[in-house]
XYZ file of C-alpha atoms in Angstrom:
629
model
C -57.444 -200.620 -11.583
C -54.616 -199.239 -9.472
C -55.539 -196.584 -6.903
C -59.233 -196.853 -5.918
C -61.909 -194.240 -6.554
C -61.708 -191.856 -9.544
C -57.979 -191.368 -9.288
C -57.542 -191.026 -13.069
C -60.195 -188.238 -13.065
C -58.098 -186.456 -10.485
C -55.011 -186.536 -12.802
C -56.855 -185.900 -16.094
C -56.572 -182.127 -16.033
C -52.734 -182.510 -16.128
C -52.696 -184.933 -19.080
C -50.883 -184.001 -22.207
C -52.408 -184.877 -25.592
C -49.721 -186.279 -27.836
C -49.936 -187.275 -31.488
C -48.686 -190.319 -33.357
C -45.089 -188.966 -33.663
C -44.562 -188.635 -29.955
C -43.246 -192.204 -29.574
C -41.008 -192.142 -32.587
C -37.530 -193.290 -31.570
C -38.557 -193.787 -27.932
C -38.427 -196.894 -25.763
C -41.675 -197.874 -24.200
C -42.476 -200.596 -21.661
C -45.780 -202.349 -22.384
C -47.817 -204.046 -19.666
C -48.625 -207.188 -21.673
C -51.528 -208.333 -19.384
C -53.216 -205.083 -19.971
C -53.135 -205.562 -23.717
C -54.282 -209.222 -23.538
C -57.264 -208.424 -21.271
C -58.634 -205.162 -22.603
C -58.119 -205.433 -26.313
C -59.049 -209.095 -26.612
C -62.316 -208.204 -24.898
C -62.858 -205.387 -27.502
C -62.129 -207.833 -30.341
C -64.603 -210.360 -28.996
C -67.269 -207.680 -28.566
C -66.985 -206.819 -32.331
C -66.416 -210.327 -33.549
C -67.563 -212.981 -31.092
C -66.227 -215.884 -33.250
C -62.755 -214.423 -33.653
C -60.035 -217.015 -33.522
C -57.565 -216.465 -30.624
C -58.112 -212.626 -30.426
C -55.195 -212.189 -27.912
C -52.657 -213.239 -30.622
C -54.526 -211.370 -33.382
C -54.528 -208.131 -31.353
C -50.921 -208.413 -30.232
C -49.661 -209.087 -33.725
C -51.218 -206.116 -35.380
C -50.713 -203.783 -32.398
C -47.093 -204.641 -32.155
C -46.580 -203.986 -35.902
C -48.302 -200.639 -35.611
C -46.325 -199.626 -32.563
C -43.039 -200.631 -34.147
C -43.494 -199.503 -37.775
C -46.224 -196.917 -37.860
C -45.448 -195.115 -34.636
C -41.659 -195.797 -34.752
C -41.404 -196.912 -31.091
C -39.144 -199.578 -29.553
C -41.478 -201.617 -27.363
C -40.319 -203.653 -24.345
C -43.003 -206.160 -23.200
C -43.331 -206.953 -19.469
C -45.009 -210.138 -18.268
C -46.571 -210.473 -14.835
C -44.890 -212.797 -12.356
C -46.223 -214.428 -9.216
C -49.187 -212.392 -7.910
C -48.886 -210.823 -4.501
C -50.991 -212.373 -1.681
C -52.117 -208.817 -0.909
C -53.939 -208.751 -4.239
C -55.977 -211.892 -3.680
C -59.193 -210.021 -2.782
C -58.934 -207.774 -5.817
C -58.481 -210.778 -8.038
C -61.518 -212.512 -6.472
C -63.543 -209.296 -6.988
C -62.479 -209.200 -10.646
C -63.618 -212.849 -10.996
C -66.981 -211.968 -9.384
C -67.530 -209.097 -11.721
C -66.586 -211.147 -14.791
C -68.919 -213.930 -13.715
C -71.838 -211.559 -13.171
C -71.932 -212.405 -9.471
C -72.926 -209.929 -6.717
C -69.857 -208.414 -5.081
C -71.738 -208.430 -1.745
C -71.057 -212.167 -1.596
C -67.277 -211.555 -1.789
C -65.692 -212.948 1.382
C -63.622 -210.603 3.473
C -59.892 -211.227 3.265
C -57.200 -209.796 5.419
C -54.284 -208.291 3.588
C -51.336 -210.422 4.654
C -48.123 -210.999 2.749
C -47.755 -214.407 4.431
C -50.938 -215.808 3.013
C -50.575 -218.561 0.453
C -50.413 -217.409 -3.147
C -53.235 -218.379 -5.432
C -52.049 -219.254 -8.944
C -53.248 -217.322 -11.902
C -56.090 -218.506 -14.175
C -54.706 -221.428 -16.261
C -56.406 -220.190 -19.421
C -55.070 -216.623 -19.034
C -51.567 -218.027 -18.335
C -51.766 -220.014 -21.530
C -52.803 -216.843 -23.457
C -49.874 -215.021 -22.058
C -47.415 -217.751 -22.977
C -48.719 -217.724 -26.520
C -48.139 -213.959 -26.675
C -44.596 -214.338 -25.308
C -43.853 -216.954 -28.009
C -45.203 -214.657 -30.773
C -43.126 -211.696 -29.402
C -39.956 -213.767 -29.460
C -40.576 -214.680 -33.072
C -41.115 -211.006 -33.843
C -37.779 -210.161 -32.291
C -39.213 -208.045 -29.355
C -37.526 -208.010 -25.932
C -39.657 -209.626 -23.194
C -39.035 -209.267 -19.455
C -40.598 -211.112 -16.646
C -41.516 -209.378 -13.394
C -41.358 -210.812 -9.971
C -44.920 -209.595 -9.229
C -46.970 -206.911 -10.955
C -46.104 -206.084 -14.603
C -46.791 -202.354 -14.086
C -44.274 -202.370 -11.218
C -41.500 -203.484 -13.514
C -42.612 -201.048 -16.219
C -42.380 -198.221 -13.693
C -38.946 -199.353 -12.549
C -37.602 -199.447 -16.069
C -38.971 -195.933 -16.615
C -37.627 -194.635 -13.272
C -34.191 -196.003 -13.956
C -34.007 -194.632 -17.525
C -34.155 -197.889 -19.450
C -37.431 -196.751 -21.231
C -38.921 -193.348 -21.875
C -42.584 -194.256 -21.014
C -44.989 -196.947 -19.795
C -48.141 -198.083 -21.478
C -50.571 -199.287 -18.855
C -53.995 -198.397 -17.509
C -53.080 -199.119 -13.808
C -52.796 -195.777 -12.038
C -50.541 -197.322 -9.354
C -47.659 -197.236 -11.953
C -46.943 -193.791 -10.447
C -46.707 -195.363 -6.953
C -44.123 -197.805 -8.250
C -42.063 -194.863 -9.574
C -43.095 -194.263 -13.209
C -42.340 -190.825 -14.605
C -44.367 -191.014 -17.935
C -47.540 -193.109 -18.299
C -49.613 -193.507 -21.459
C -53.065 -194.673 -20.331
C -54.742 -195.509 -23.662
C -52.964 -195.944 -27.024
C -54.901 -196.165 -30.315
C -52.533 -196.030 -33.216
C -55.336 -196.030 -35.787
C -57.095 -193.046 -34.330
C -56.564 -189.408 -35.431
C -57.343 -188.182 -31.931
C -54.246 -187.711 -29.689
C -53.706 -190.039 -26.772
C -53.371 -189.119 -23.088
C -49.869 -188.954 -21.746
C -49.264 -188.277 -17.999
C -45.999 -186.848 -16.764
C -45.053 -187.002 -13.123
C -43.512 -183.553 -13.324
C -46.806 -182.001 -14.462
C -48.718 -183.771 -11.616
C -46.180 -182.522 -9.125
C -46.506 -178.895 -10.358
C -50.307 -179.058 -10.612
C -51.280 -180.980 -7.530
C -48.080 -180.920 -5.483
C -48.149 -184.758 -5.301
C -45.067 -186.866 -5.292
C -44.541 -190.645 -5.124
C -44.807 -191.208 -1.316
C -47.857 -188.838 -1.160
C -49.499 -190.957 -3.786
C -48.702 -194.038 -1.712
C -50.371 -192.368 1.231
C -53.421 -191.633 -0.931
C -53.646 -195.310 -1.948
C -53.545 -196.405 1.661
C -56.432 -194.035 2.422
C -58.638 -194.530 -0.653
C -57.837 -198.199 -1.392
C -55.977 -199.975 -4.128
C -55.651 -203.445 -5.696
C -53.833 -204.502 -2.536
C -56.458 -203.116 -0.135
C -59.875 -202.697 -1.737
C -61.545 -200.835 1.103
C -59.004 -198.338 2.429
C -60.263 -196.050 5.207
C -64.046 -195.531 5.281
C -65.060 -191.984 4.398
C -62.008 -191.281 2.230
C -62.394 -190.458 -1.449
C -59.749 -189.043 -3.801
C -60.605 -185.410 -2.995
C -60.479 -185.920 0.783
C -57.325 -188.016 0.591
C -55.691 -185.378 -1.600
C -56.569 -182.550 0.779
C -55.202 -184.570 3.730
C -51.814 -185.641 2.176
C -51.197 -182.103 0.975
C -50.887 -181.067 4.651
C -47.497 -182.870 4.768
C -44.444 -182.990 2.579
C -43.212 -186.129 0.871
C -40.550 -186.990 3.419
C -42.925 -186.900 6.446
C -46.381 -188.081 5.074
C -45.862 -191.797 5.784
C -44.312 -191.097 9.189
C -47.369 -188.950 10.002
C -49.651 -191.762 9.005
C -47.741 -194.137 11.389
C -48.261 -191.560 14.179
C -52.043 -191.251 13.460
C -52.258 -195.070 13.368
C -50.785 -195.202 16.790
C -53.282 -192.645 18.073
C -51.031 -189.555 18.135
C -52.414 -186.289 16.869
C -49.838 -185.101 14.282
C -50.569 -181.408 14.069
C -49.103 -180.431 17.465
C -45.361 -180.871 17.515
C -43.353 -181.758 20.651
C -43.695 -184.120 23.607
C -47.016 -182.561 24.546
C -48.757 -183.955 21.455
C -52.184 -185.176 22.674
C -53.749 -188.418 21.969
C -56.498 -188.470 19.308
C -58.887 -190.083 21.837
C -58.320 -187.164 24.217
C -59.152 -184.550 21.621
C -62.625 -182.816 22.102
C -65.381 -183.486 19.761
C -65.856 -180.714 17.129
C -69.270 -179.803 18.547
C -68.228 -179.480 22.199
C -65.869 -176.537 21.795
C -67.556 -173.217 21.353
C -66.152 -170.420 19.115
C -64.951 -167.373 21.067
C -66.608 -164.085 20.402
C -64.292 -162.016 18.210
C -66.745 -159.920 16.351
C -67.838 -156.420 17.668
C -71.481 -155.405 17.602
C -72.835 -154.395 14.170
C -75.826 -152.442 12.981
C -78.699 -154.610 11.874
C -79.814 -152.039 9.278
C -76.601 -151.173 7.383
C -74.337 -154.002 8.694
C -71.462 -151.712 9.718
C -69.833 -151.574 13.234
C -72.025 -149.903 15.807
C -75.660 -150.324 16.670
C -78.923 -149.250 15.025
C -79.947 -146.927 17.893
C -76.784 -144.845 17.678
C -76.949 -144.832 13.891
C -80.492 -143.457 13.928
C -79.460 -140.769 16.379
C -75.989 -139.785 15.071
C -75.750 -141.572 11.766
C -73.231 -144.134 10.432
C -69.764 -142.986 9.679
C -69.299 -145.708 7.045
C -72.391 -144.942 4.908
C -72.899 -141.194 5.148
C -73.710 -140.049 1.607
C -74.301 -136.342 0.784
C -77.101 -134.995 3.074
C -78.229 -138.421 4.425
C -78.209 -138.324 8.242
C -78.986 -141.976 8.895
C -77.476 -145.249 7.787
C -78.293 -146.861 4.477
C -80.033 -150.257 4.410
C -77.548 -152.992 3.542
C -78.046 -154.802 0.225
C -78.540 -158.584 -0.185
C -75.344 -160.559 0.275
C -73.608 -157.727 2.063
C -70.202 -158.680 3.714
C -68.605 -156.315 6.154
C -64.874 -155.786 5.639
C -64.036 -154.359 9.020
C -61.026 -155.831 10.999
C -63.233 -157.540 13.559
C -65.266 -159.311 10.794
C -62.050 -160.427 9.013
C -60.698 -161.817 12.305
C -63.968 -163.659 12.997
C -63.991 -165.166 9.536
C -60.380 -166.314 9.881
C -61.101 -167.902 13.257
C -64.128 -169.589 11.927
C -62.245 -171.055 8.931
C -59.414 -172.147 11.223
C -61.822 -173.885 13.592
C -63.571 -175.606 10.705
C -60.217 -176.890 9.381
C -59.208 -178.114 12.870
C -62.524 -179.943 13.265
C -62.058 -181.560 9.866
C -58.489 -182.653 10.817
C -59.676 -184.101 14.149
C -62.519 -185.953 12.259
C -60.264 -187.539 9.652
C -57.561 -188.446 12.209
C -60.158 -190.330 14.261
C -61.324 -192.216 11.233
C -57.701 -193.263 10.460
C -56.986 -194.209 14.113
C -60.045 -196.415 14.196
C -58.487 -198.721 11.530
C -56.493 -201.646 12.749
C -53.002 -202.324 11.388
C -52.811 -198.918 9.627
C -50.841 -198.224 7.605
C -50.010 -201.642 6.148
C -46.188 -201.880 6.047
C -46.301 -204.601 3.418
C -48.224 -202.427 0.945
C -45.753 -199.558 1.551
C -42.781 -201.848 0.891
C -44.328 -203.266 -2.210
C -44.901 -199.765 -3.730
C -41.476 -198.417 -2.840
C -39.480 -201.517 -3.889
C -37.067 -201.170 -6.824
C -36.484 -204.894 -7.172
C -39.283 -206.011 -9.481
C -37.281 -207.946 -12.098
C -37.269 -211.747 -11.970
C -33.589 -211.824 -12.632
C -30.753 -211.527 -10.088
C -28.387 -209.985 -12.605
C -30.508 -206.880 -13.069
C -32.038 -205.417 -16.214
C -30.425 -207.093 -19.270
C -29.347 -205.247 -22.408
C -32.486 -204.466 -24.397
C -32.106 -205.523 -27.985
C -34.545 -205.750 -30.878
C -33.768 -208.554 -33.234
C -35.009 -209.353 -36.758
C -38.154 -211.399 -36.977
C -37.715 -215.152 -37.578
C -40.030 -215.233 -40.600
C -40.139 -218.947 -41.255
C -40.940 -219.856 -37.649
C -43.371 -216.884 -37.378
C -45.275 -217.992 -40.546
C -45.596 -221.547 -39.302
C -46.749 -220.330 -35.815
C -49.458 -217.999 -37.169
C -50.554 -220.454 -39.873
C -51.195 -223.001 -37.139
C -52.679 -220.752 -34.524
C -54.601 -218.312 -36.707
C -55.157 -220.403 -39.806
C -53.691 -217.610 -41.888
C -52.147 -218.125 -45.312
C -48.343 -217.676 -45.402
C -48.557 -214.968 -48.042
C -50.990 -212.955 -46.000
C -48.588 -213.116 -42.991
C -45.652 -211.978 -45.115
C -47.680 -209.193 -46.605
C -48.618 -207.824 -43.202
C -44.993 -208.106 -42.014
C -43.677 -205.841 -44.794
C -44.159 -202.494 -42.945
C -42.137 -203.842 -39.993
C -39.426 -205.318 -42.298
C -39.122 -202.034 -44.202
C -38.719 -200.107 -40.889
C -35.976 -202.464 -39.758
C -34.320 -202.218 -43.166
C -34.358 -198.351 -43.069
C -32.972 -198.319 -39.535
C -30.107 -200.523 -40.592
C -29.383 -198.462 -43.653
C -29.480 -195.298 -41.467
C -26.911 -196.788 -39.089
C -24.858 -198.395 -41.983
C -25.328 -201.799 -40.493
C -27.262 -203.391 -43.332
C -25.483 -206.151 -45.140
C -28.105 -206.320 -47.914
C -29.196 -203.502 -50.143
C -32.539 -205.221 -50.773
C -35.667 -205.110 -48.639
C -36.720 -208.680 -47.828
C -34.018 -209.718 -50.344
C -36.406 -208.862 -53.138
C -37.052 -205.088 -53.294
C -34.766 -202.193 -53.994
C -35.356 -198.623 -53.055
C -36.647 -196.853 -56.101
C -37.970 -193.322 -55.320
C -40.134 -191.190 -53.045
C -43.522 -190.590 -54.590
C -45.012 -187.860 -52.365
C -45.763 -186.825 -48.821
C -48.736 -188.503 -47.290
C -50.639 -187.411 -44.221
C -51.857 -190.468 -42.197
C -53.508 -190.127 -38.776
C -52.353 -186.536 -38.599
C -48.741 -187.333 -39.164
C -46.688 -186.841 -42.405
C -45.035 -189.882 -44.057
C -43.059 -190.526 -47.280
C -44.832 -192.724 -49.788
C -41.802 -194.871 -50.837
C -41.698 -196.841 -54.007
C -39.732 -200.170 -53.924
C -38.798 -202.103 -57.157
C -38.642 -205.799 -57.297
C -35.297 -206.949 -58.688
C -35.667 -210.743 -58.792
C -36.264 -212.447 -62.097
C -39.257 -214.562 -61.224
C -42.291 -212.295 -60.820
C -45.217 -214.437 -61.951
C -45.670 -217.995 -60.881
C -45.522 -220.348 -63.827
C -46.012 -223.547 -61.856
C -49.310 -224.426 -63.521
C -50.493 -223.214 -66.944
C -54.105 -223.910 -66.077
C -53.729 -221.717 -63.046
C -52.258 -218.990 -65.106
C -55.104 -219.141 -67.566
C -57.647 -219.061 -64.776
C -56.050 -215.968 -63.277
C -55.956 -214.150 -66.653
C -59.680 -214.909 -67.149
C -60.548 -213.268 -63.828
C -58.342 -210.198 -64.629
C -56.251 -210.713 -61.537
C -52.641 -210.121 -60.689
C -50.230 -212.451 -58.979
C -47.454 -210.862 -56.996
C -44.768 -213.174 -55.634
C -43.526 -211.924 -52.213
C -41.235 -214.772 -51.120
C -40.234 -218.040 -52.627
C -43.090 -220.031 -53.973
C -45.773 -218.150 -52.012
C -48.027 -215.773 -53.880
C -50.756 -213.182 -53.036
C -53.638 -212.934 -55.322
C -55.154 -209.492 -55.784
C -58.372 -208.642 -57.549
C -59.095 -205.295 -59.311
C -62.180 -204.881 -57.272
C -60.725 -205.850 -53.864
C -57.705 -204.540 -51.972
C -57.466 -207.466 -49.626
C -56.183 -210.941 -50.571
C -58.983 -213.113 -51.827
C -57.910 -216.159 -49.875
C -58.464 -214.486 -46.420
C -61.928 -215.334 -45.062
C -61.664 -213.491 -41.778
C -62.730 -209.900 -41.361
C -59.805 -207.462 -41.529
C -61.516 -204.713 -39.599
C -59.029 -204.978 -36.710
C -57.817 -202.639 -34.074
C -54.500 -201.133 -35.176
C -54.080 -203.237 -38.328
C -51.431 -201.535 -40.392
C -52.011 -200.400 -43.999
C -51.525 -203.025 -46.631
C -48.655 -202.131 -48.963
C -49.910 -201.174 -52.437
C -48.739 -203.281 -55.374
C -48.063 -201.735 -58.846
C -47.546 -203.668 -62.049
C -46.567 -201.905 -65.287
C -46.329 -205.214 -67.275
C -42.492 -205.058 -66.971
C -41.689 -204.471 -63.296
C -43.434 -204.929 -59.937
C -43.391 -202.185 -57.304
C -44.459 -201.845 -53.703
C -45.663 -198.568 -52.166
C -45.128 -198.299 -48.330
C -45.582 -195.455 -45.887
C -42.283 -194.627 -44.154
C -41.149 -192.107 -41.564
C -39.668 -189.005 -43.121
C -36.666 -188.678 -40.830
C -35.855 -192.319 -41.185
C -35.812 -192.173 -45.050
C -33.748 -188.988 -44.930
C -31.117 -190.810 -42.793
C -31.147 -194.033 -44.750
C -31.184 -192.561 -48.296
C -30.049 -188.921 -48.023
C -29.288 -188.399 -51.787
C -32.726 -189.598 -52.823
C -34.413 -187.628 -50.145
C -32.527 -184.407 -51.029
C -33.493 -184.959 -54.769
C -37.130 -185.320 -53.816
C -37.049 -182.200 -51.651
C -35.472 -180.223 -54.512
C -38.210 -181.395 -56.816
C -40.849 -180.371 -54.277
C -39.310 -176.897 -53.968
C -39.316 -176.510 -57.746
C -43.015 -177.623 -57.912
C -43.905 -175.177 -55.203
C -42.063 -172.322 -56.915
C -43.739 -173.042 -60.209
C -47.158 -173.246 -58.469
C -46.554 -169.897 -56.749
C -45.456 -168.273 -60.018
C -48.531 -169.631 -61.830
C -50.854 -168.303 -59.047
C -49.169 -164.848 -59.113
C -49.718 -164.639 -62.920
C -53.368 -165.488 -62.528
C -53.695 -162.915 -59.839
C -52.060 -160.196 -61.900
C -54.145 -161.158 -64.928
C -57.324 -160.833 -62.795
C -56.713 -157.138 -62.053
C -55.999 -156.085 -65.637
C -58.845 -154.728 -67.759
C -59.241 -156.858 -70.859
C -59.100 -155.107 -74.206
C -61.863 -155.474 -76.778
C -65.435 -156.678 -76.279
C -65.888 -159.036 -73.345
C -67.587 -162.314 -74.369
C -71.154 -162.795 -73.127
C -71.608 -164.840 -69.969
C -68.370 -163.618 -68.325
C -68.777 -162.021 -64.980
C -67.544 -158.410 -64.716
C -65.014 -157.336 -62.097
C -66.217 -154.779 -59.492
C -64.581 -151.789 -61.225
C -65.993 -152.779 -64.588
C -69.440 -153.284 -63.048
C -69.529 -149.724 -61.614
C -68.069 -148.278 -64.801
C -70.833 -149.876 -66.908
C -73.466 -148.774 -64.473
C -72.233 -145.197 -64.609
C -72.192 -145.250 -68.384
C -75.884 -146.080 -68.462
C -76.766 -142.788 -66.766
C -75.116 -140.479 -69.342
C -75.544 -139.818 -73.116
C -74.710 -142.552 -75.490
C -71.312 -142.236 -77.093
C -69.879 -143.389 -80.379
C -69.485 -146.885 -78.971
C -73.289 -147.320 -79.299
C -73.821 -147.454 -75.524
C -77.463 -147.088 -74.442
C -78.797 -143.654 -73.467
C -80.558 -143.089 -70.212
C -83.684 -142.231 -72.187
C -83.753 -145.698 -73.631
C -84.198 -147.149 -70.191
C -87.216 -146.104 -68.256
C -86.259 -146.447 -64.629
C -89.552 -145.212 -63.266
C -90.019 -145.913 -59.588
C -93.449 -147.171 -60.350
C -91.932 -150.310 -61.859
C -91.213 -153.270 -59.638
C -87.691 -153.619 -58.340
C -87.002 -156.836 -60.160
C -88.010 -155.200 -63.527
C -85.800 -152.182 -62.851
C -82.914 -154.398 -62.063
C -83.450 -156.405 -65.259
C -83.624 -153.211 -67.346
C -80.546 -151.780 -65.731
C -78.235 -154.800 -66.209
C -79.924 -156.129 -69.303
């Protein structure tokens, strides 16, 4: 949730729409709880009988974020929940249970209240996800409290470039760049919010957003101040700069009116009600007929100096919606607007002063704290290790009931990305992908989800390609016209000519963010894999092969342009000799033939005009048919 009300709608006009390549090479902090809750719910909505959707979603989404989008994810786990958030957690439980929120008991926000432990089932889900991430080699950090708070701290201190969370209070914790919703399998760009854009658009900074959360409400204070929505809170906090806004809230909470400086600042209780103070008369008399300064009697007698036109002696009747622009009217309008603004300020200050214990110092300290890591030594060095394939296969085989070959096949995009990064940095000790495949060539450029990729061809270099463990099994596979591709050791993936997915997988593969399955080619002598790889990464890892492919592309484009230019030149030339029937004439040839029908026939046997009766009495369709024959 974050800040209450429609806070995201207030920020939406300043969101940037970024494509899939925005995160390439960037470090991003991921709020793990947000992924577990939101996307597992989406999986269950589509497939109610899905097995452990939190692991399923995390596995495919991490692969897509790492390999397809090229990001370096850092996962953040929630720590001990704050006592201030107990009521928000209870409200979330009531909503999830279908209970009426009116029955929600009132709870006073107090940091000294006993902490209620998190849901045991959700905690077990999170621990399963952490175990899976460790097997994938992803860095995992544990927060003291809220996960979005640590994500924001990492972003503020420069450890990561962006945060992925739907909690809007990440800005209050200090985040600079927040990605609200990320769908890697969607062609539509995702929303990316930068604090610099919000500051330039709305004039809001971190402490002003904290003040808005105190007024509107947040996860730590659901109710806020009655009568305050995002628009009203925004208008109020814009009256103060970032350095003074919280101090002014303290003054208002003590009953001091903040808009009069000095020792003579009155108490809010002593301020007059907006309706008791009358507006002084600042506008001079105006004519009721034309609306200009003066009166109607004098205008009828002497005329109006503002609306004399030609020979008119009297004033002109004012049109509908007439507004006088004289100095006295401008002054009156300014005084009226000033009084309206003062009345509004008194009204909102009285609302704030009526709240007890406002503002809550514990909430302010929570938002402005920069100590959110559950580690006394500070932020550790972030490293991305290679996946532990054997342990990972055993883990997912047990938890998800997946076949080992299916897991290894889905891991290939991530392994190829790691391999290319190592080759680009000259840290690879092996010249083979997965110890089996060697870089062969670049096939073409492929556009996927609006982003260009290289379609890379990998050649298998091991001797054993087809499993010969059982002759009966080999005969059965040949009878079904299937291919067996060995990916690792004794495991094998069975492909059918009619299906692209492995036949031993019974679960539906229509998953959120599931990466594309590598294509398998078999030319009866060698086995090849086709994977989609980042262009810049391939250029850095294999510069010679990439340069050769680019030269071939340039030659193909040059030949294509030359062939098109020849066709264009040939189209403008008049062909010699009789044109074969059924060929459409060019525009010049058409008018030339039409002109020839009107004159005498020549030696070439062209038809004379007398041969064609173009009488106007004939129907138009008949004349057209006779003319063009």
